[in-house]
Coordinates of C-alpha atoms in Angstrom, one line a residue:
Chain A
M5 CA 13.1 -11.2 52.9
M6 CA 12.3 -10.4 56.8
D7 CA 9.6 -11.7 59.2
L8 CA 9.3 -9.4 61.0
A9 CA 6.6 -10.7 63.2
S10 CA 7.9 -13.4 64.5
H11 CA 12.1 -12.1 64.2
D12 CA 13.4 -12.5 67.5
W13 CA 13.8 -8.7 68.9
R14 CA 14.9 -9.4 72.4
G15 CA 18.6 -7.8 72.6
M16 CA 19.0 -6.0 70.2
N17 CA 19.6 -2.6 70.1
L18 CA 16.9 -0.2 68.3
R19 CA 19.2 1.0 65.4
F20 CA 19.6 -2.6 64.5
M21 CA 16.0 -3.2 64.3
K22 CA 15.3 0.4 63.1
R23 CA 17.5 -0.9 60.2
E24 CA 15.8 -3.6 59.4
I25 CA 12.7 -2.2 59.3
Y26 CA 12.9 -0.1 57.8
Q27 CA 15.6 -3.0 54.8
T28 CA 11.9 -5.5 55.1
L29 CA 9.3 -2.6 54.8
D30 CA 11.7 -0.8 51.6
Q31 CA 11.9 -4.2 50.0
A32 CA 7.9 -4.7 50.5
I33 CA 6.9 -1.4 49.1
S34 CA 9.9 -0.6 46.4
P35 CA 8.3 -2.4 43.8
I36 CA 5.0 -0.9 44.4
M37 CA 6.1 2.6 44.4
A38 CA 8.6 2.9 41.5
V39 CA 8.6 5.8 40.3
V40 CA 7.1 7.0 36.8
K41 CA 7.4 9.8 35.1
L42 CA 5.8 11.2 32.3
L43 CA 8.0 13.5 30.0
G44 CA 5.1 15.2 27.9
T45 CA 3.3 18.1 26.4
W46 CA 0.1 19.8 27.0
L47 CA -1.5 19.8 24.2
S48 CA -0.1 16.0 22.5
P49 CA -2.4 13.8 21.5
Y50 CA 0.5 11.5 21.7
S51 CA 1.4 13.2 25.0
C52 CA -2.5 12.1 26.6
K53 CA -2.9 8.5 25.6
V54 CA 0.1 7.2 27.8
I55 CA -2.0 10.1 30.8
W56 CA -4.9 8.1 30.5
A57 CA -3.4 4.9 30.2
L58 CA -1.8 5.3 33.6
K59 CA -4.7 6.8 34.8
L60 CA -7.6 4.4 33.6
K61 CA -5.1 1.6 35.5
G62 CA -4.4 3.7 39.1
I63 CA -0.5 4.2 38.2
P64 CA 0.6 7.4 39.5
Y65 CA 3.7 8.8 37.8
E66 CA 5.3 12.3 38.2
Y67 CA 4.2 14.4 35.2
I68 CA 7.1 17.2 33.0
E69 CA 5.7 19.6 30.7
E70 CA 8.9 19.6 27.8
D71 CA 8.6 22.9 26.0
L72 CA 9.4 21.8 22.7
S73 CA 11.4 24.8 21.1
N74 CA 13.8 24.2 23.9
K75 CA 14.2 20.5 24.9
S76 CA 15.3 19.6 28.4
P77 CA 19.0 17.7 28.7
M78 CA 16.3 14.8 29.8
L79 CA 14.2 14.6 27.0
L80 CA 17.2 14.6 24.6
Q81 CA 18.9 12.3 26.8
Y82 CA 16.0 9.4 26.4
N83 CA 15.0 10.3 23.7
P84 CA 18.3 10.2 21.7
V85 CA 17.1 8.4 18.4
H86 CA 14.2 10.7 17.9
K87 CA 13.7 13.8 20.1
K88 CA 10.3 13.5 20.7
I89 CA 8.1 13.1 23.5
P90 CA 6.1 10.7 25.5
V91 CA 9.2 9.8 27.5
L92 CA 7.6 6.7 30.3
V93 CA 10.7 7.1 32.6
H94 CA 10.2 3.6 35.2
D95 CA 12.5 2.7 37.6
G96 CA 15.5 4.8 35.3
K97 CA 14.4 3.0 32.7
P98 CA 13.2 5.4 29.5
I99 CA 10.7 4.1 26.8
C100 CA 9.1 6.1 23.5
E101 CA 7.0 5.8 21.3
S102 CA 3.0 6.5 22.7
T103 CA 2.1 2.4 21.7
V104 CA 4.9 0.9 22.7
I105 CA 4.8 2.5 26.1
L106 CA 1.2 1.9 26.2
R107 CA 1.9 -1.5 25.4
Y108 CA 4.7 -1.2 28.2
I109 CA 1.9 -0.3 30.5
E110 CA 0.2 -3.3 29.5
E111 CA 2.3 -5.9 30.4
T112 CA 4.4 -4.5 33.8
W113 CA 0.5 -3.5 35.1
P114 CA -1.6 -5.8 34.5
Q115 CA -4.9 -4.4 36.0
N116 CA -7.9 -3.0 34.2
P117 CA -6.7 -4.4 30.8
L118 CA -6.7 -2.3 27.6
L119 CA -6.0 -4.9 25.1
P120 CA -7.7 -7.8 24.9
I121 CA -7.1 -11.1 26.3
D122 CA -7.7 -14.1 23.9
P123 CA -4.9 -13.9 21.5
Y124 CA -7.1 -13.7 17.9
E125 CA -8.8 -10.8 19.1
R126 CA -5.7 -9.0 20.8
A127 CA -4.5 -8.5 17.2
V128 CA -7.3 -7.5 15.7
A129 CA -7.2 -4.1 18.6
L130 CA -3.4 -4.3 16.9
F131 CA -4.1 -4.2 13.7
W132 CA -5.9 -1.1 14.6
I133 CA -3.9 -0.4 16.2
K134 CA -1.2 0.0 13.3
Y135 CA -3.8 1.6 11.2
A136 CA -4.2 5.1 13.6
D137 CA -0.9 4.6 13.9
D138 CA -0.3 5.1 10.9
K139 CA -3.5 7.2 9.7
N140 CA -3.2 9.7 12.0
P141 CA 0.4 11.6 11.1
L142 CA -2.0 13.3 8.7
I143 CA -4.9 14.4 9.9
P144 CA -3.5 17.0 11.1
K145 CA -2.3 18.3 7.9
L146 CA -5.6 20.2 7.6
Y147 CA -5.0 22.7 9.7
R148 CA -1.6 23.1 7.9
T149 CA -1.9 23.2 4.0
T150 CA -4.5 25.3 2.0
G151 CA -5.8 25.3 -1.4
E152 CA -5.3 21.7 -3.2
E153 CA -3.5 20.9 -0.8
L154 CA -6.0 21.2 1.8
E155 CA -8.5 19.2 -0.6
Q156 CA -6.3 16.0 -0.9
A157 CA -5.5 17.0 2.7
A158 CA -10.0 16.2 3.3
K159 CA -10.1 13.7 0.4
E160 CA -7.4 11.2 2.3
C161 CA -9.3 12.6 6.3
S162 CA -12.7 11.7 4.4
E163 CA -11.7 7.4 4.0
I164 CA -10.0 7.3 7.4
L165 CA -12.6 8.2 8.0
G166 CA -14.5 5.7 6.7
T167 CA -12.9 2.9 6.6
I168 CA -13.1 2.9 9.7
E169 CA -16.7 4.1 10.4
E170 CA -17.2 0.2 8.0
H171 CA -14.6 -1.9 9.1
G172 CA -12.8 -0.6 12.6
L173 CA -16.4 -0.2 14.2
I174 CA -19.2 -2.2 15.5
E175 CA -22.8 -2.1 14.6
G176 CA -24.3 -1.7 18.4
K177 CA -21.3 -1.5 20.7
K178 CA -19.7 0.8 22.6
F179 CA -16.6 1.4 22.0
F180 CA -14.1 -0.6 20.4
G181 CA -13.2 -2.3 23.9
G182 CA -16.8 -3.1 24.0
D183 CA -18.3 -1.6 27.3
E184 CA -15.7 -0.3 28.0
I185 CA -12.3 1.8 26.4
N186 CA -9.1 -0.7 25.6
M187 CA -5.9 0.3 23.6
V188 CA -7.6 0.9 20.0
D189 CA -10.5 3.5 21.6
I190 CA -6.5 5.3 23.1
A191 CA -5.4 4.6 19.4
F192 CA -8.2 7.6 18.0
C193 CA -8.7 9.8 20.0
I194 CA -7.5 12.6 16.9
V195 CA -10.7 11.8 15.5
A196 CA -12.6 12.1 19.1
H197 CA -10.9 15.2 19.9
W198 CA -8.7 16.9 17.7
L199 CA -10.4 16.5 14.1
G200 CA -12.4 19.1 15.1
V201 CA -10.5 21.4 16.4
F202 CA -8.2 21.1 13.0
E203 CA -11.3 21.8 10.9
E204 CA -12.2 25.0 12.9
V205 CA -8.7 26.6 12.2
A206 CA -8.6 24.7 8.4
G207 CA -12.8 26.2 8.3
I208 CA -13.3 22.7 6.8
K209 CA -15.8 20.2 7.4
V210 CA -14.6 16.6 7.1
F211 CA -16.2 14.7 10.3
E212 CA -20.2 15.1 9.3
P213 CA -22.0 13.5 12.0
H214 CA -24.9 12.2 9.3
K215 CA -21.6 11.0 6.8
F216 CA -20.1 9.0 9.9
P217 CA -23.1 7.9 12.2
K218 CA -21.6 5.6 14.7
L219 CA -18.0 6.8 14.8
N220 CA -19.7 9.7 15.9
S221 CA -22.3 7.8 18.5
W222 CA -18.3 6.8 19.0
A223 CA -16.5 10.3 19.9
Q224 CA -19.5 11.3 21.8
N225 CA -18.9 7.8 24.1
F226 CA -15.2 8.2 24.6
K227 CA -15.3 11.9 25.7
S228 CA -17.5 11.0 28.4
V229 CA -15.6 8.4 29.6
P230 CA -14.8 10.0 32.4
V231 CA -11.3 9.7 32.9
I232 CA -11.3 10.8 29.4
K233 CA -13.1 13.7 29.5
E234 CA -11.3 14.6 32.8
N235 CA -8.2 14.8 31.0
L236 CA -8.6 16.8 27.8
P237 CA -7.1 19.7 26.7
D238 CA -9.1 22.4 26.7
A239 CA -10.4 22.1 22.5
D240 CA -10.4 26.8 22.5
K241 CA -6.7 26.7 23.7
I242 CA -5.1 24.2 21.3
F243 CA -7.1 25.8 18.7
A244 CA -4.8 29.2 19.6
V245 CA -2.3 27.5 19.7
L246 CA -2.9 26.2 16.4
K247 CA -4.3 28.9 14.9
R248 CA -1.0 30.9 15.6
R249 CA 0.7 27.5 14.0
R250 CA -1.2 27.6 10.5
E251 CA -0.5 31.8 10.1
T252 CA 2.9 31.2 10.5
L253 CA 3.4 27.9 8.3
L254 CA 1.2 29.7 5.6
A255 CA 3.2 33.1 5.8
P256 CA 4.4 34.5 2.2
K257 CA 8.0 34.0 2.6
S258 CA 9.7 37.3 2.0
N259 CA 13.2 36.8 0.0
Chain B
M255 CA -11.4 -29.7 4.7
E256 CA -10.7 -29.3 8.1
E257 CA -9.9 -25.9 9.5
A258 CA -9.1 -26.9 13.1
N259 CA -5.1 -25.2 13.5
K260 CA -5.5 -24.7 9.7
V261 CA -2.4 -22.2 8.8
R262 CA -2.7 -19.6 5.5
L263 CA -0.5 -17.3 4.8
H264 CA -1.4 -15.9 1.9
G265 CA 1.3 -14.0 0.5
T266 CA 3.4 -12.8 -2.5
W267 CA 7.3 -14.2 -3.1
R268 CA 7.8 -10.5 -4.4
S269 CA 6.9 -9.2 -1.3
P270 CA 9.1 -8.8 2.0
Y271 CA 6.2 -7.9 4.4
A272 CA 5.1 -11.4 3.6
K273 CA 8.1 -12.5 3.8
R274 CA 8.3 -11.8 6.9
V275 CA 5.9 -13.7 8.3
E276 CA 7.4 -16.5 6.3
L277 CA 10.4 -16.6 8.3
A278 CA 8.6 -16.5 11.4
L279 CA 6.9 -19.1 10.8
K280 CA 9.4 -20.9 9.1
L281 CA 11.7 -20.2 12.6
K282 CA 9.1 -22.6 14.6
G283 CA 8.1 -25.1 12.7
I284 CA 4.4 -24.4 11.9
A285 CA 3.4 -26.3 8.6
F286 CA 1.7 -24.2 6.8
E287 CA -0.6 -23.9 2.9
Y288 CA 1.1 -20.5 1.1
V289 CA -0.9 -19.0 -1.2
E290 CA 0.8 -17.3 -4.5
E291 CA -1.5 -13.9 -4.4
D292 CA -0.9 -12.4 -8.3
L293 CA -1.8 -8.6 -6.8
N294 CA -2.6 -7.5 -10.6
N295 CA -5.7 -10.2 -9.8
K296 CA -6.2 -10.1 -6.3
S297 CA -8.1 -13.3 -4.9
P298 CA -11.5 -13.3 -3.6
S299 CA -10.2 -14.6 -0.5
L300 CA -7.7 -11.9 0.3
I301 CA -10.6 -8.7 -0.6
Q302 CA -12.7 -10.4 2.2
F303 CA -9.7 -10.7 4.8
N304 CA -8.3 -7.4 4.2
P305 CA -10.7 -5.8 3.5
V306 CA -9.1 -2.1 4.4
Y307 CA -6.1 -2.9 2.6
K308 CA -6.4 -5.4 0.6
K309 CA -2.5 -6.9 0.9
V310 CA -1.0 -8.8 1.8
P311 CA 0.3 -10.6 4.1
V312 CA -2.9 -12.0 5.7
L313 CA -2.3 -15.0 7.9
V314 CA -5.3 -17.6 8.8
H315 CA -5.6 -19.2 11.6
N316 CA -8.7 -21.6 12.4
G317 CA -10.5 -19.9 9.7
N318 CA -9.8 -16.4 10.9
P319 CA -7.9 -13.7 9.2
I320 CA -5.0 -11.3 10.4
A321 CA -3.3 -8.6 8.5
E322 CA -0.2 -6.6 8.8
S323 CA 2.7 -8.4 9.2
L324 CA 4.4 -7.6 12.9
C325 CA 0.6 -7.7 13.9
I326 CA 1.0 -11.4 12.9
I327 CA 3.6 -12.0 13.9
E328 CA 2.8 -11.1 16.9
Y329 CA -0.3 -13.3 17.4
I330 CA 2.0 -16.4 16.0
D331 CA 5.1 -16.0 19.4
E332 CA 1.7 -15.4 21.0
T333 CA 0.0 -18.4 20.0
W334 CA 3.1 -21.0 18.6
K335 CA 4.7 -21.2 22.6
I336 CA 7.1 -23.8 20.8
G337 CA 10.0 -22.2 19.1
P338 CA 12.3 -19.3 19.5
R339 CA 10.7 -16.5 21.2
L340 CA 10.8 -13.4 18.5
L341 CA 10.1 -11.4 21.2
P342 CA 12.4 -11.5 24.5
Q343 CA 9.8 -12.3 27.7
D344 CA 10.5 -9.4 30.2
P345 CA 8.4 -5.6 29.4
Y346 CA 10.9 -3.4 29.2
R347 CA 13.3 -5.6 26.8
R348 CA 10.4 -6.0 24.7
A349 CA 9.5 -2.7 24.8
K350 CA 13.0 -1.8 23.5
V351 CA 12.3 -4.4 20.2
R352 CA 8.5 -2.8 19.2
F353 CA 11.1 0.8 19.7
W354 CA 13.2 -1.3 17.0
A355 CA 11.3 -2.8 15.4
S356 CA 8.7 0.7 14.2
F357 CA 12.0 2.4 13.7
I358 CA 13.5 -0.5 11.1
H359 CA 9.4 -0.8 9.2
Q360 CA 8.5 2.9 9.5
Q361 CA 12.0 4.6 8.8
L362 CA 14.4 2.1 7.2
Y363 CA 12.0 0.7 4.9
E364 CA 10.2 3.5 3.5
T365 CA 13.7 5.1 2.9
M366 CA 15.0 2.2 0.9
L367 CA 11.7 2.2 -1.4
T368 CA 12.4 5.5 -2.1
V369 CA 15.8 5.0 -2.7
M370 CA 15.1 2.1 -5.3
K371 CA 12.8 3.9 -7.1
T372 CA 14.1 7.7 -7.7
A373 CA 16.6 9.5 -9.4
G374 CA 19.0 12.0 -9.1
E375 CA 18.8 15.0 -6.9
A376 CA 16.0 13.0 -5.1
Q377 CA 17.8 10.1 -4.6
E378 CA 20.8 11.3 -3.2
K379 CA 19.2 12.8 -0.7
A380 CA 17.7 9.2 -0.1
I381 CA 20.8 8.1 -0.4
N382 CA 21.8 10.0 2.6
Q383 CA 19.0 10.0 4.8
L384 CA 19.3 6.0 4.5
L385 CA 22.8 6.5 5.7
E386 CA 22.2 8.0 8.9
K387 CA 19.3 6.8 9.6
L388 CA 21.7 3.2 9.6
Q389 CA 24.2 5.1 11.3
V390 CA 20.7 5.3 14.2
L391 CA 20.5 2.0 14.0
E392 CA 23.9 1.0 14.1
E393 CA 24.0 3.1 17.5
G394 CA 21.0 1.7 18.2
M395 CA 22.4 -1.7 18.5
Q396 CA 25.2 -1.7 21.6
E397 CA 22.3 -2.0 23.7
F398 CA 21.5 -5.8 22.2
Y399 CA 25.2 -6.4 21.1
P400 CA 26.9 -4.0 22.3
D401 CA 30.3 -6.4 22.0
E402 CA 30.4 -8.7 19.0
V403 CA 26.9 -9.5 17.6
P404 CA 26.3 -13.4 18.8
S405 CA 25.9 -15.8 15.8
I406 CA 22.5 -16.5 14.7
T407 CA 20.9 -19.1 14.5
A408 CA 17.3 -20.1 13.6
Q409 CA 17.2 -21.1 17.9
N410 CA 17.5 -17.2 18.3
M411 CA 16.6 -16.0 15.6
G412 CA 13.9 -13.3 17.1
I413 CA 12.1 -10.1 14.7
L414 CA 14.5 -7.5 14.8
E415 CA 16.6 -10.8 13.0
I416 CA 13.6 -11.1 10.7
L417 CA 13.1 -7.2 9.6
I418 CA 15.9 -6.6 9.0
C419 CA 16.7 -9.7 6.9
C420 CA 13.3 -9.0 4.4
L421 CA 14.9 -5.3 3.5
L422 CA 18.6 -5.5 3.6
G423 CA 19.4 -9.3 2.6
P424 CA 19.9 -8.8 -0.2
Y425 CA 21.9 -5.9 -0.2
K426 CA 25.0 -6.7 -2.8
L427 CA 22.0 -6.9 -5.4
Q428 CA 20.6 -4.1 -4.3
E429 CA 24.4 -2.3 -4.5
Q430 CA 24.4 -4.1 -7.4
V431 CA 21.4 -2.5 -8.6
L432 CA 21.8 1.1 -7.4
G433 CA 25.7 1.3 -7.7
I434 CA 25.9 2.4 -4.4
Q435 CA 27.5 0.9 -1.5
I436 CA 24.6 0.5 1.6
I437 CA 26.7 -1.6 4.2
N438 CA 30.4 -0.5 4.2
P439 CA 31.5 -2.7 7.4
E440 CA 33.5 0.7 8.3
T441 CA 31.2 3.1 9.5
T442 CA 28.5 0.4 9.9
P443 CA 30.4 -3.1 11.5
R444 CA 27.6 -4.0 13.3
I445 CA 25.1 -4.1 10.9
F446 CA 26.6 -5.7 8.3
S447 CA 28.0 -8.3 11.1
W448 CA 24.3 -9.4 11.7
L449 CA 23.3 -9.1 8.3
T450 CA 26.3 -11.8 7.0
A451 CA 25.5 -13.8 10.3
I452 CA 22.2 -13.5 9.1
N453 CA 22.3 -14.9 5.8
Q454 CA 24.1 -18.2 6.4
V455 CA 21.3 -18.9 8.8
P456 CA 20.7 -22.5 6.8
L457 CA 16.6 -21.7 6.7
V458 CA 17.3 -17.6 5.8
K459 CA 19.7 -19.4 2.8
D460 CA 16.9 -21.8 1.4
S461 CA 14.3 -19.1 1.9
A462 CA 15.6 -16.1 -0.6
P463 CA 14.7 -16.9 -4.3
A464 CA 17.7 -17.5 -6.9
E465 CA 19.6 -14.5 -7.6
E466 CA 18.6 -13.8 -10.7
K467 CA 15.5 -13.3 -9.5
T468 CA 15.4 -11.3 -7.0
L469 CA 18.7 -9.1 -9.0
A470 CA 15.9 -9.1 -12.0
L471 CA 13.0 -8.2 -9.8
L472 CA 14.5 -5.3 -8.3
K473 CA 15.2 -4.1 -11.4
F474 CA 12.4 -4.0 -12.7
V475 CA 10.9 -2.1 -9.5
R476 CA 13.5 0.7 -10.5
D477 CA 12.9 0.5 -14.4
I478 CA 9.1 1.1 -13.5
A479 CA 9.3 3.6 -11.0
L480 CA 11.6 6.3 -13.0
K481 CA 9.8 5.2 -16.2
S482 CA 6.4 6.4 -13.9
S483 CA 7.9 9.1 -12.5
S484 CA 9.9 10.2 -15.6
A485 CA 6.1 10.2 -17.6

């Protein structure tokens, strides 16, 4: 890269000088200004996870809201396997699956780390992230089912909360990440925010504060973190959408 | 016994998940103690080390337990920087590998299990899903091996090779038990070449149980599942 300060500018014509300067600046700036795009939807917890990670690390990005009933050609091109959001596009290269995206963000922008540096502590964090990833799809069953199926979903959900309460959270630790949130806290966001909405839609209570006191404290703390608080979809808005969905799903099928 | 730098793997020869970790350790040349667990009579250690799932595999390193095969493999790769790198160094390539690892682990394993454990219409549906997903993987592999699948050795095997090996390494035996073709060299040529190459790696061959043993296990798993579903 050219050293502008010590370059000999004498005798150089203006046009040539401008070109040299711009090329040099471009080389210096482009890794920082490399374009980051996020394809997501406003009410998806998976989409929010990526937004939080980008904001916690101070990474500027362009957000594109997808209409999942009318997926954009861009989404279909970037995620041909699953055709789902979120998709992160960095420098034209797509990355899919929210946990894969978060790991990529962590490895590409190391500031404000979201995973422990110690390999063992990191393995434990990854265990809980995997646990969250495996169990998260079960929790929305609450708003999608009724009767016996709902009872079963509630039971499963209660067991999940019990496991986190008993084995995941350490007494006295404010977050899974210690004093600051990390990727594990982010992974359990459905429990902190969306679960309450599912419960309201279904008319059932599973996350009772007296049954899961540590988890309850954690959820309040998590939602108070400024980046989370300022970037959490409105519960009433989510409620309206899911209530309609529930009605459609449970409507008696006509022959 | 000294705990310092001691590596112990709790597993069972019947579990492909435990097998993943066993292969990862052997590929890295890491000395380890192996504890064969009887899943009908789990050791107190296993329950203590993996209270959430009470399952194998569990790796215990210097007295510290780690559960979940994929987490264990990443831990092994980061802690022992000798031997082959099980994941690439570049963050974008790592993301690609993790995406496909997740695909093989979640989609293929689950569907394969359903194929193994069902019959009739349910099995037919699962078989179609499995074949569709294998096509997706075949296309995905074009990114990794755009020309031909290179020769696979113990020096260049990575996490994707480990995952596919532990699932479909014994595909010929699985096809025998199920009476269907799973790996078709014409429709999934890359996967076929890949599995053939992996199965020829001496370390993989030596780690595989005797064919009769695997065959008996596959038949047993299927019989038990069919009996309990019709009970």
